[in-house]
Coordinates of C-alpha atoms in Angstrom, one line a residue:
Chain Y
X1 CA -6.0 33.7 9.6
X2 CA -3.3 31.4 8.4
X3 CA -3.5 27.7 10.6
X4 CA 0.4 26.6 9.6
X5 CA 3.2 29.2 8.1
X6 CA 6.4 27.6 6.8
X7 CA 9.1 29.9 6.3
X8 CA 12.5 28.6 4.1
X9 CA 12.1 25.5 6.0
X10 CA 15.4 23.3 6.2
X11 CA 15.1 20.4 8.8
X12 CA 18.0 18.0 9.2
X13 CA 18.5 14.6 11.0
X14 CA 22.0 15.0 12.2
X15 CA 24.1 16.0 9.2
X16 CA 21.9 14.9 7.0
X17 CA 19.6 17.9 5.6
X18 CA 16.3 16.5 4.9
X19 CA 14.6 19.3 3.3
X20 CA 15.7 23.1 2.1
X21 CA 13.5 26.1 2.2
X22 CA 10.1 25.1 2.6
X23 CA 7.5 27.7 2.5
X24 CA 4.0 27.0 3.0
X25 CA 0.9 29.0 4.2
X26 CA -2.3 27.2 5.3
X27 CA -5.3 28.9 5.6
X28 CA -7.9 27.9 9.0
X29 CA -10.3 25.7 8.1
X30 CA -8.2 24.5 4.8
X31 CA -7.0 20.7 3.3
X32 CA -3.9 20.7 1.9
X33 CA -1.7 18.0 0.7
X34 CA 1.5 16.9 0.6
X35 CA 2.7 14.8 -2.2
X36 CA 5.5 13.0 -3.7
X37 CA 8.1 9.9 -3.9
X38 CA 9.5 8.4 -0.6
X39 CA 12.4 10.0 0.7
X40 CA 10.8 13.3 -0.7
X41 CA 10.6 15.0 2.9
X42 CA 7.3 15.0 3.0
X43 CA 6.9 13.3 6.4
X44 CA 9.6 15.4 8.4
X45 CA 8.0 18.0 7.3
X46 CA 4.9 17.2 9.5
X47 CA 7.4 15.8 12.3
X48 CA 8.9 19.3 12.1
X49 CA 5.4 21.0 12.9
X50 CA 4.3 18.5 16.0
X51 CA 7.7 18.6 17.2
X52 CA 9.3 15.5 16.4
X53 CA 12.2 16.5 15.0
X54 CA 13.7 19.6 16.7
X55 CA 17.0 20.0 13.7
X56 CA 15.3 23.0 12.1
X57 CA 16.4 26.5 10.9
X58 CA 13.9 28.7 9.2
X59 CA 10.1 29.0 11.0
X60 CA 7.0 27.2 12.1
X61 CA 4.1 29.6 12.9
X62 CA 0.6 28.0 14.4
X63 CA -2.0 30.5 14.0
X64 CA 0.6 32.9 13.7
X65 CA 2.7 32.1 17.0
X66 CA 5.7 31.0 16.0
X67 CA 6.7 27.3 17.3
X68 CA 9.9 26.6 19.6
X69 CA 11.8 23.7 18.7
X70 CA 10.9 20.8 21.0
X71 CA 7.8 19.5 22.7
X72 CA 5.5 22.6 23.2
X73 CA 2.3 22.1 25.5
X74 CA 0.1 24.9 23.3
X75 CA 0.9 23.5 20.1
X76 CA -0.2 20.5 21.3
X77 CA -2.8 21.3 22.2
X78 CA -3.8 23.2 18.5
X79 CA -1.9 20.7 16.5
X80 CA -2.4 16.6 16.9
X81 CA -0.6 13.9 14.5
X82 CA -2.2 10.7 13.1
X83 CA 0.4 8.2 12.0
X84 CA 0.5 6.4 8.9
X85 CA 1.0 2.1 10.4
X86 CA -2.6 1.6 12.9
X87 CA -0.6 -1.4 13.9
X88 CA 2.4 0.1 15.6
X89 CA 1.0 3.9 16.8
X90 CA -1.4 2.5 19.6
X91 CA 0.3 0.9 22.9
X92 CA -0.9 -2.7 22.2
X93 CA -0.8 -3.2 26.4
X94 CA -3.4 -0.5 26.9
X95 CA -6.6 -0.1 26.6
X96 CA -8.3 1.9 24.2
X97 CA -9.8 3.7 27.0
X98 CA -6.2 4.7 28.6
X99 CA -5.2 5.5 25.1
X100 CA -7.9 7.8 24.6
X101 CA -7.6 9.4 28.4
X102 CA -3.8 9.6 28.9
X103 CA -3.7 13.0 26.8
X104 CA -6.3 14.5 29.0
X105 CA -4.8 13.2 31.9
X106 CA -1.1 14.9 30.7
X107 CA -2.9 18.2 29.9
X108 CA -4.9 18.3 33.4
X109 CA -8.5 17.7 31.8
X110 CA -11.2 16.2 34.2
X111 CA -14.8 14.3 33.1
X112 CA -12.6 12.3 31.3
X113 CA -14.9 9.1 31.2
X114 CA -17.6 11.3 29.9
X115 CA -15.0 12.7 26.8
X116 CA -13.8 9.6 25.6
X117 CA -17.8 8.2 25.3
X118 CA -18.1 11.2 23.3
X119 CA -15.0 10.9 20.9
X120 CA -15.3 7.1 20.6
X121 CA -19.0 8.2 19.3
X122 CA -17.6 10.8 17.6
X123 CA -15.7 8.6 15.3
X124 CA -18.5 5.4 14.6
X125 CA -17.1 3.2 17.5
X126 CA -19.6 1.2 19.7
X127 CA -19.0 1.8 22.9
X128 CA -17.9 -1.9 23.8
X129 CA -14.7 -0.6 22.2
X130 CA -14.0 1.0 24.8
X131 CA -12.2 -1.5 27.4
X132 CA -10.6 -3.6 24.6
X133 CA -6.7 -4.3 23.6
X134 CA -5.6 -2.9 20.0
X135 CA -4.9 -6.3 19.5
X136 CA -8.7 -7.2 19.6
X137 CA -9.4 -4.4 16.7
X138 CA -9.3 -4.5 12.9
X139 CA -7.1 -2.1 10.8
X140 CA -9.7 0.3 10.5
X141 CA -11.1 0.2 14.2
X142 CA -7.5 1.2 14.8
X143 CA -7.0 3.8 12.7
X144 CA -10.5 5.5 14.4
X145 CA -8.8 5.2 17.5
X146 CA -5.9 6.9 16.3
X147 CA -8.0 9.7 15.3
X148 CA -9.8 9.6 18.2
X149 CA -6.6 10.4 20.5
X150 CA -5.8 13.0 18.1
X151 CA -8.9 14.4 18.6
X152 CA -9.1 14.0 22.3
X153 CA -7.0 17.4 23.3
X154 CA -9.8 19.2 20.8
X155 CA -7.2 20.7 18.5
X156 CA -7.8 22.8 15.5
X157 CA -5.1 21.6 12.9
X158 CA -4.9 17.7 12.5
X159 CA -1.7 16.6 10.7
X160 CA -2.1 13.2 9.0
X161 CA 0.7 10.9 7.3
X162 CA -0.6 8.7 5.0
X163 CA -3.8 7.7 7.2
X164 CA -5.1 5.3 5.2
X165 CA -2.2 3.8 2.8
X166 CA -2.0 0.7 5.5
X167 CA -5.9 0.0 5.1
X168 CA -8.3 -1.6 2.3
X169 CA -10.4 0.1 -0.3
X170 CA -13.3 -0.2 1.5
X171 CA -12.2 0.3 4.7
X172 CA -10.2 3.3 3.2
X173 CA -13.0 4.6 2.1
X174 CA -15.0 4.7 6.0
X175 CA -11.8 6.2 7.4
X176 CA -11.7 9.1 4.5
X177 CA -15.5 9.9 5.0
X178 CA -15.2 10.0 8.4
X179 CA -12.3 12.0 8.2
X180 CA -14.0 14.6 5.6
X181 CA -17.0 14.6 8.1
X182 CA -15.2 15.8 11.3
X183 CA -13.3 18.0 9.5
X184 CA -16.9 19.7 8.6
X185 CA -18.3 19.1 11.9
X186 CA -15.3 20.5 14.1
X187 CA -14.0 23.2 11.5
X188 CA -10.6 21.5 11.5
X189 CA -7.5 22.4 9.2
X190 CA -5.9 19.3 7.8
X191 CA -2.0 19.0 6.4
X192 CA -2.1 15.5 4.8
X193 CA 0.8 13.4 3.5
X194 CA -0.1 10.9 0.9
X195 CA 1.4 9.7 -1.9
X196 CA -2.2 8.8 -3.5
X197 CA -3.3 11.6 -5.9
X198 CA -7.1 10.3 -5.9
X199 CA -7.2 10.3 -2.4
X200 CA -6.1 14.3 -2.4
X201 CA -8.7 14.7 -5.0
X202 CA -10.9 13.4 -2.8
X203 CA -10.2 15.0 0.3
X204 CA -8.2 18.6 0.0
X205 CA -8.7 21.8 -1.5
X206 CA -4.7 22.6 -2.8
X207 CA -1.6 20.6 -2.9
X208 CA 1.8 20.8 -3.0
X209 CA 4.2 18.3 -4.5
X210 CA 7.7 17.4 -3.2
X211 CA 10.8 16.2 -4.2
X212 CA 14.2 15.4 -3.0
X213 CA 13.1 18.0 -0.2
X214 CA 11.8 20.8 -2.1
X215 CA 8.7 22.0 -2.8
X216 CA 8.7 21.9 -6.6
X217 CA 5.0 22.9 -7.1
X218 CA 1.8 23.9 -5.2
X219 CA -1.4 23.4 -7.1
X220 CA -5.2 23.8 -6.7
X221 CA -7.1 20.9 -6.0
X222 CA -8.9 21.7 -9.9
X223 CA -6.0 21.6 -11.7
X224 CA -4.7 18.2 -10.1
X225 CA -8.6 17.3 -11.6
X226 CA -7.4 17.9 -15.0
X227 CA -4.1 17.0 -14.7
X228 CA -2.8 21.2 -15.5
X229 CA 0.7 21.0 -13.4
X230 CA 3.4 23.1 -14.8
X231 CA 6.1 21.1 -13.3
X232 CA 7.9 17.6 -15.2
X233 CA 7.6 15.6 -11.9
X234 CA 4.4 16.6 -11.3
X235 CA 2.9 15.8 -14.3
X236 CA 5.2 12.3 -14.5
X237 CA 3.2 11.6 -11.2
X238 CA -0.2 12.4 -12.3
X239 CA 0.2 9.9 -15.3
X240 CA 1.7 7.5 -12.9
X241 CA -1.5 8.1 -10.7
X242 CA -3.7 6.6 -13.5
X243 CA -4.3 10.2 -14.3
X244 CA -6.4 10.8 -18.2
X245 CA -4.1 12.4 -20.4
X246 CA -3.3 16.2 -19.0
X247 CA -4.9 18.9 -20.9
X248 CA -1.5 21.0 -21.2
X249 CA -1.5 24.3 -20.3
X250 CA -0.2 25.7 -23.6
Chain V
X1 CA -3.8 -23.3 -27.6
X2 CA -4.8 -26.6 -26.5
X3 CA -4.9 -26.7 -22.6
X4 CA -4.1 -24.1 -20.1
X5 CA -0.8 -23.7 -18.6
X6 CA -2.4 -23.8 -15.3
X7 CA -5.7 -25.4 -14.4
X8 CA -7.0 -25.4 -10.8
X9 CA -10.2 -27.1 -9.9
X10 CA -12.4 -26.4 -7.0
X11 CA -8.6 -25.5 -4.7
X12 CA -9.7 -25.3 -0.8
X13 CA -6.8 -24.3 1.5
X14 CA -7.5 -24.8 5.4
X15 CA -5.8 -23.5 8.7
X16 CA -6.4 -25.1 12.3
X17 CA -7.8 -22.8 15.0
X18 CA -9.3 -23.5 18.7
X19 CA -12.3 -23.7 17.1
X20 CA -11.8 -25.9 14.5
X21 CA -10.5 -26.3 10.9
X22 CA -10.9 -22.4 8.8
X23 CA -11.2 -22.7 5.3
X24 CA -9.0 -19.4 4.0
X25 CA -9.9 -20.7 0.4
X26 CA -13.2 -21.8 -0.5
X27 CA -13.0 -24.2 -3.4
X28 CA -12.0 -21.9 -6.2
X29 CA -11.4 -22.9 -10.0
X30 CA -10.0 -20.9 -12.6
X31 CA -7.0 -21.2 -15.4
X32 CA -4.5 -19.6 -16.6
X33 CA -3.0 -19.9 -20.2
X34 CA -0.3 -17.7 -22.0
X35 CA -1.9 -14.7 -20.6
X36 CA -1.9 -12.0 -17.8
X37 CA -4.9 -13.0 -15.4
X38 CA -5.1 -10.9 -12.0
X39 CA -6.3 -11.4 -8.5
X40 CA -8.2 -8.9 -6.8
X41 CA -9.7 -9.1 -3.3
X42 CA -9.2 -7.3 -0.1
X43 CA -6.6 -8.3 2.9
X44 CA -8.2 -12.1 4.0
X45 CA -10.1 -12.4 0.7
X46 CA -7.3 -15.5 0.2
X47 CA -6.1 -14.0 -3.0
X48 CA -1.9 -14.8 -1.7
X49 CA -2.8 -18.4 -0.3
X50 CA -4.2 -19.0 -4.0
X51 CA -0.4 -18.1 -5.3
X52 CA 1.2 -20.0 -2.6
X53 CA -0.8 -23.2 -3.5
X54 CA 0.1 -22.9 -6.7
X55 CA 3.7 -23.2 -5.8
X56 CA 2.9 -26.0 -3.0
X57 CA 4.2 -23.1 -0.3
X58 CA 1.9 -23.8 2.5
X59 CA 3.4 -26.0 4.9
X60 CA 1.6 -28.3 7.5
X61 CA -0.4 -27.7 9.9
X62 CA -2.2 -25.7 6.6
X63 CA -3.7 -28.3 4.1
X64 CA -4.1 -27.9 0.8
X65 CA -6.6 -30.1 -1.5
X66 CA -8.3 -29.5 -4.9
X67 CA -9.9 -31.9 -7.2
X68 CA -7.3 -30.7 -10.1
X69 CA -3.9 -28.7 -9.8
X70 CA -2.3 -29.5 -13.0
X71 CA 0.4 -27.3 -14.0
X72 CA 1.4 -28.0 -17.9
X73 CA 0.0 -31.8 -17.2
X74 CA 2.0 -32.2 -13.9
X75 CA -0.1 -33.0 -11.2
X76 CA 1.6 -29.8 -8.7
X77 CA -0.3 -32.0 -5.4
X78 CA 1.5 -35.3 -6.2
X79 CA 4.8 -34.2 -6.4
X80 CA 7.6 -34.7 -3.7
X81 CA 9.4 -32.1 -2.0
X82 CA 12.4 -32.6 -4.2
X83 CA 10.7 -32.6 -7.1
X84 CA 9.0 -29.5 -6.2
X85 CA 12.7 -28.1 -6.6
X86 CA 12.8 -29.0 -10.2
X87 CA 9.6 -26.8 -10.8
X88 CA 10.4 -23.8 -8.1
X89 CA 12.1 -21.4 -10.4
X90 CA 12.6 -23.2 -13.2
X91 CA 9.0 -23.3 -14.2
X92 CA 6.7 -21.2 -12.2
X93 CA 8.6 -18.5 -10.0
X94 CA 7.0 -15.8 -7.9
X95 CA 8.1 -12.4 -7.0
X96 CA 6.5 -11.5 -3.4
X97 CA 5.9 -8.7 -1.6
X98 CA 8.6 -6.7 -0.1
X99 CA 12.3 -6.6 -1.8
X100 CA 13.5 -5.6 1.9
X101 CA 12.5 -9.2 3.2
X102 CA 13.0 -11.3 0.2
X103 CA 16.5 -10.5 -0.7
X104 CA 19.0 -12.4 1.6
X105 CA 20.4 -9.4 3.1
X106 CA 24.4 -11.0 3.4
X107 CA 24.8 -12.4 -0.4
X108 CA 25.1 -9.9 -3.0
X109 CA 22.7 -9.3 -5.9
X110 CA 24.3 -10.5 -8.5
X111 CA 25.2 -14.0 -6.6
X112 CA 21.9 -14.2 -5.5
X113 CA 20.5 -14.1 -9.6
X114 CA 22.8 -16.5 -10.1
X115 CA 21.8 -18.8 -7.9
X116 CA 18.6 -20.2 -9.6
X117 CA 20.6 -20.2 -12.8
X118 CA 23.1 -22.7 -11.2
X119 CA 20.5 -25.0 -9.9
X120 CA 18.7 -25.7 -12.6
X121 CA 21.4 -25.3 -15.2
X122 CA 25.0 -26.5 -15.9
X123 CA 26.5 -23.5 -17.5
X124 CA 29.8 -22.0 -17.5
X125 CA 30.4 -19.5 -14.8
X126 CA 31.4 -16.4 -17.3
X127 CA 28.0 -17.5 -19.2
X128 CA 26.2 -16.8 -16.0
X129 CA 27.7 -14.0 -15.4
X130 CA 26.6 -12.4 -18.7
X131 CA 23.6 -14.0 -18.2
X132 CA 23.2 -12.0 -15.1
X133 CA 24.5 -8.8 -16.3
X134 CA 22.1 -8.4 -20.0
X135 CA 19.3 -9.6 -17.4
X136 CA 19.7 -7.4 -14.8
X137 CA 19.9 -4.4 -17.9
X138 CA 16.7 -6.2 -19.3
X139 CA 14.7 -4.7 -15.4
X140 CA 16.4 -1.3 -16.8
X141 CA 19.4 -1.3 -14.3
X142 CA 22.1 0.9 -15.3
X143 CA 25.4 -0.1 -14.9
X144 CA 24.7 -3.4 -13.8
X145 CA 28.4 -4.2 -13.6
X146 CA 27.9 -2.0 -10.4
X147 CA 25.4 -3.2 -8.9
X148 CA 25.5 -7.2 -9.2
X149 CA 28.1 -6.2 -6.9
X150 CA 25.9 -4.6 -4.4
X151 CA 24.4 -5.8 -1.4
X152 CA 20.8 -5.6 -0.9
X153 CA 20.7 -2.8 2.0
X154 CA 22.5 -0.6 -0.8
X155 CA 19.5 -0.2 -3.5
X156 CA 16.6 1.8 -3.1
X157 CA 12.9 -0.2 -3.1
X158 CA 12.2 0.3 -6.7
X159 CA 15.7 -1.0 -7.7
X160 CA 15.3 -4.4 -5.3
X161 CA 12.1 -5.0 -6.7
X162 CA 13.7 -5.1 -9.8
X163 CA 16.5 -7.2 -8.5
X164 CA 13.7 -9.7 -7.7
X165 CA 12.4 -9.5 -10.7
X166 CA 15.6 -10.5 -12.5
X167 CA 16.1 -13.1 -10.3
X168 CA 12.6 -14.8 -11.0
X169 CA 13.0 -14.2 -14.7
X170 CA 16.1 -15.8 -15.2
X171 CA 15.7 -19.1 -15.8
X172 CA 13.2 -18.4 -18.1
X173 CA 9.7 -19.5 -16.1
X174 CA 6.6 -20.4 -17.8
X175 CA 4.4 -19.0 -15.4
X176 CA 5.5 -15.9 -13.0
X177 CA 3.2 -15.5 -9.7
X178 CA 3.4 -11.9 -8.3
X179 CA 1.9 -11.2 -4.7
X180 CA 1.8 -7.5 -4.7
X181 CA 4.5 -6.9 -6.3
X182 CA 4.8 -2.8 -6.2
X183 CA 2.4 -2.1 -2.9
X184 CA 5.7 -1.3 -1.3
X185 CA 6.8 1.2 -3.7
X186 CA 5.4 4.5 -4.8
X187 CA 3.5 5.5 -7.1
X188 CA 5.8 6.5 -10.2
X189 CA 8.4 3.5 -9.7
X190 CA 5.0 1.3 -9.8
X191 CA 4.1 2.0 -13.2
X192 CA 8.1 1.3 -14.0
X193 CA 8.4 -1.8 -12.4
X194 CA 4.8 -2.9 -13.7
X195 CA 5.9 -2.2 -17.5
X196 CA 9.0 -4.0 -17.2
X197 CA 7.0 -7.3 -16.0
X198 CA 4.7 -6.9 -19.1
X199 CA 7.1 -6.4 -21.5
X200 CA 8.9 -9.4 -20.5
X201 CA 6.0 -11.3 -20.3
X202 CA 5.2 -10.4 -23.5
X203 CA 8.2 -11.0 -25.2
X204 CA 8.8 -14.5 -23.9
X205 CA 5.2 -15.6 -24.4
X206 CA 4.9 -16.6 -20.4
X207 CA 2.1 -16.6 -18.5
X208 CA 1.4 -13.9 -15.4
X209 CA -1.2 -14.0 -12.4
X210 CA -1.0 -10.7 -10.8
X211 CA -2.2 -11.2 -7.1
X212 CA -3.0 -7.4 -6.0
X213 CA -5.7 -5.5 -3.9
X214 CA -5.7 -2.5 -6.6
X215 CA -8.4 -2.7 -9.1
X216 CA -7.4 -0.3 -11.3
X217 CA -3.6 -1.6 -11.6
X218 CA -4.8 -5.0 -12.3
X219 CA -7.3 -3.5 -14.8
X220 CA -4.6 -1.6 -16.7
X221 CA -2.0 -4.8 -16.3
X222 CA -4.1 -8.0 -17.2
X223 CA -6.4 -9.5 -19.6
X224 CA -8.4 -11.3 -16.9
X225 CA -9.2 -10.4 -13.8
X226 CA -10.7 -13.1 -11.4
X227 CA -12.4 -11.1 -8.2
X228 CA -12.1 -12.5 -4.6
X229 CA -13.8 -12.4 -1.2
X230 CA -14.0 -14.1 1.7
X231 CA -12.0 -17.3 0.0
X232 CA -14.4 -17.8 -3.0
X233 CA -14.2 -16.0 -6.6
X234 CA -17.1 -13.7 -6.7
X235 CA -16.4 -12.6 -10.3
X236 CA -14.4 -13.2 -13.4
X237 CA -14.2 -10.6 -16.1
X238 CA -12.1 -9.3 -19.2
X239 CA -10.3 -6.5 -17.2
X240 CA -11.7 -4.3 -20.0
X241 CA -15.1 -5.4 -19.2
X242 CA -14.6 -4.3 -15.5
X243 CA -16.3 -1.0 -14.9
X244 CA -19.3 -3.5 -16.7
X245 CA -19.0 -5.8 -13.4
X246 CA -22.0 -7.1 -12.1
X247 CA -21.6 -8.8 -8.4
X248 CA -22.1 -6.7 -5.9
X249 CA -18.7 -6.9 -4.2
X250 CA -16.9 -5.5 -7.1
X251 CA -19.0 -3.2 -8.1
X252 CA -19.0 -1.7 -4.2
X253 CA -15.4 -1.9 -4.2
X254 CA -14.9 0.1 -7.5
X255 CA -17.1 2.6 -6.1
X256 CA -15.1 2.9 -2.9
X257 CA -12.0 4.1 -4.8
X258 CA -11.6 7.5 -5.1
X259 CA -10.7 8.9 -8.5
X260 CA -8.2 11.6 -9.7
X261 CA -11.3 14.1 -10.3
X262 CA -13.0 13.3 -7.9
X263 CA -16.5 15.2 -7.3
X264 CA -18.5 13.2 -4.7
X265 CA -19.0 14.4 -1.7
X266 CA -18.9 11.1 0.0
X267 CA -17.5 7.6 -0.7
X268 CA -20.3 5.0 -0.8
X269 CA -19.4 2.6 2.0
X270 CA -19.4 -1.5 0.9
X271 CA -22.5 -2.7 3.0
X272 CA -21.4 -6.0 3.5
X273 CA -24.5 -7.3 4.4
X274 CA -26.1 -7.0 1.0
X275 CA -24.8 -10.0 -0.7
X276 CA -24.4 -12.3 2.2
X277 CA -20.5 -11.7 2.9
X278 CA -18.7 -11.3 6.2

């Protein structure tokens, strides 16, 4: 069963058309990543899918129902975003406990003290975390909160913009094994924005690279390993990546 | 070469909290000659303070000491305020950050390059102006006739960053400081705006200290690489010699990078309590 089907997506903000026929399938239980420049698209495509930006023609399927254009409870409930900045996505006047329980308290879920234990556990926070300010947190205890309220409704697809672009090596490298871990643990698909090509190495199984709003090419997560793209801007952005010389495809 | 162009000696840069004075830098020494040295060390490893001192940037209640600061046999600590000016620029410039907040967003770019060029020089206005226009095609700007006359809101992020870069280049440093200069850009303009900064540093014999948090740039864009945590230099390499590092620190943060191909199934995690950090 395919998780998210694109079909000749064109989303616009206002007049301005952001992206022209997008067509992607995602299979449950997949990784897949989007790649390219800034300005590419790539983001409003995943806005598009959790209902952030309602200017679409085209269609958005989640496990095969297709999507309505605003805020829709059931997709929410499959389908949770984590934001790219952990500095501005989590209300700095709440606690991480009200963080974490608002979604359940908007979706009419009780034991609610009981599930956010859990997910705060789930994600390697102690559980002094729990009545603290985002203020009082590092980057990286931030960012597991933001998973952690994406998490919260129990959703199957997890869409994640740059997750951990704002953060350190090392503390990149906690938030991308946790990230790989709950994805194994929970059987979750993941759509991931990033414009770091290790990182997709690293985490997703196929890839799909954008620019100026197109998908130019969509690629196994073995050929980004040896660098075998077809496309010019593609390849120009696995040898910016750091990428050893591409074994061409002759 | 006889002595380095820059030569600090044991550099300490304190804050005041509630609880007393921090120490941000830890009494570091190092040099830098005509070469490309870089800075490596995660967010708070005091990596940008380093730069700043350099330039005498950090203002009170933040205090500054080292034993030695000399900058081409000027003592950098000694110096006045005004005659900090004469250096700013002229000598030592730095290119920070982010374009979006370093370019004055009302003056347009090709007034702004000019600018350093008429404080520190006296040269006829239609020499500045070409001045201006063969350096702003030097960052690989077409059509710079167009776009001196821009204002800053009206170039993309790779483009200001090269603005930025013209305007630290113009009068002709000896030494160019650059805090991170591409972490706001992606990944293909990077290696664009990185090439032109070495091939101008190259061509006018200057020297370059890279301040960045990415190993693997600094590895492909310096000579030296000087590795920092917690406000003291853990390790100093040749950057070719760095997959050879030995201190723990580097060699766990090396191994928290992810690489193009990729096959492990999990990143090793830097266990900071193994060599004593924070």
């Amino acid at each position: 069963m395919s998780a998210i089907t694109l079909k000749d997506l064109a989303i616009s903000y206002g007049d301005t058309q952001i992206t022209e026929g997008v067509s992607l399938e995602i299979a449950e239980g997949e990784s897949f990543a989007l790649v390219g420049e800034s300005g590419s698209g790539k983001t409003t495509v995943l806005r598009a899918i959790a209902g952030l930006a309602p200017e679409w023609t085209g269609s958005i399927s989640v496990f095969d129902t297709p999507r309505s254009h605003g805020i829709d409870n059931a997709v929410v409930r499959t389908c949770q975003m984590v934001f790219q900045d952990p500095y501005g996505s989590i209300h700095p006047r709440k606690t991480i406990d009200a963080t974490l329980a608002e979604p359940l308290a908007i979706h009419g879920i009780g034991d609610r003290g009981n599930r956010v234990e859990a997910m705060l556990e789930a994600v390697g926070l102690d559980r002094r975390f729990r009545f603290r300010y985002p203020h009082q947190l590092s980057g990286g205890q931030r960012q597991r909160v933001a998973i952690a309220r994406a998490l919260m409704l129990e959703p199957r697809i997890l869409l994640l913009d740059e997750p951990t672009s704002a953060l350190d090596v090392s503390i990149q490298a906690e938030i991308l094994n946790l990230l790989k871990r709950l994805r194994r643990e929970q059987n979750l698909t993941y759509l991931m924005v990033t414009h770091n090509l290790p990182v997709v190495s690293f985490m997703c199984d196929r890839l799909a690279v954008m620019r100026h709003g197109r998908i130019v090419e969509t690629a196994t997560v073995e050929m980004l390993k040896t660098g075998a793209f077809k496309d010019p801007y593609s390849r120009e952005l696995f040898a910016a990546s750091g990428g050893p010389t591409p074994v061409l495809a002759s | 070469m006889s002595r380095p162009l820059l030569d600090v000696q044991n550099l300490r840069v304190s804050f005041p909290t509630p609880h007393g004075r921090v120490e941000v830098v830890k009494g570091i020494s190092f040099t830098v000659g005509r070469e490309r040295l870089g800075i490596v060390g995660e967010s708070g490893s005091g990596k940008s303070m380093t730069g700043r001192s350099v330039l005498k940037l950090i203002r009170a209640p933040g205090r500054v000491t080292a034993d030695r600061l000399d900058f081409d046999g000027i003592d950098i600590l000694s110096r006045s305020e005004k005659q900090m000016r004469a250096i700013r620029g002229a000598r030592i410039s730095m290119v920070m950050q982010d374009p979006k907040f370093s370019l004055n967003p009302v003056i347009t770019v090709g007034d702004q390059i000019a600018e350093a060029l008429k404080f520190h020089t006296r040269l006829p206005g239609s020499e500045i102006r070409a001045r201006v226009l063969s350096m702003l095609e030097a960052v690989r700007i077409n059509d710079p006739g167009r776009v001196a006359g821009l204002y800053p809101h009206e170039v993309s992020g790779g483009m200001g960053q090269r603005i930025m870069i013209a305007m630290m280049l113009i009068p002709e440093p000896d030494l160019l400081i650059a805090d991170e200069p591409t972490s706001a850009l992606d990944v293909s303009v990077q290696a664009q705006v990185l090439d032109i900064i070495d091939d101008l540093i190259r061509s006018k014999g200057m020297g370059l200290m890279l301040i960045s948090h990415d190993l693997n740039l600094v590895a492909r864009y310096c000579d030296r690489i000087v590795v920092m945590n917690a406000g003291e230099i853990v390790e100093t390499c040749v950057a070719s010699e760095l997959h050879n590092a030995t201190h723990p620190y580097t060699r766990g943060l090396l191994a928290a990078m992810p690489t193009i191909d990729e096959s492990r199934e999990e990143l090793p995690v830097l266990d900071r309590a193994s060599w004593g950090g924070t």
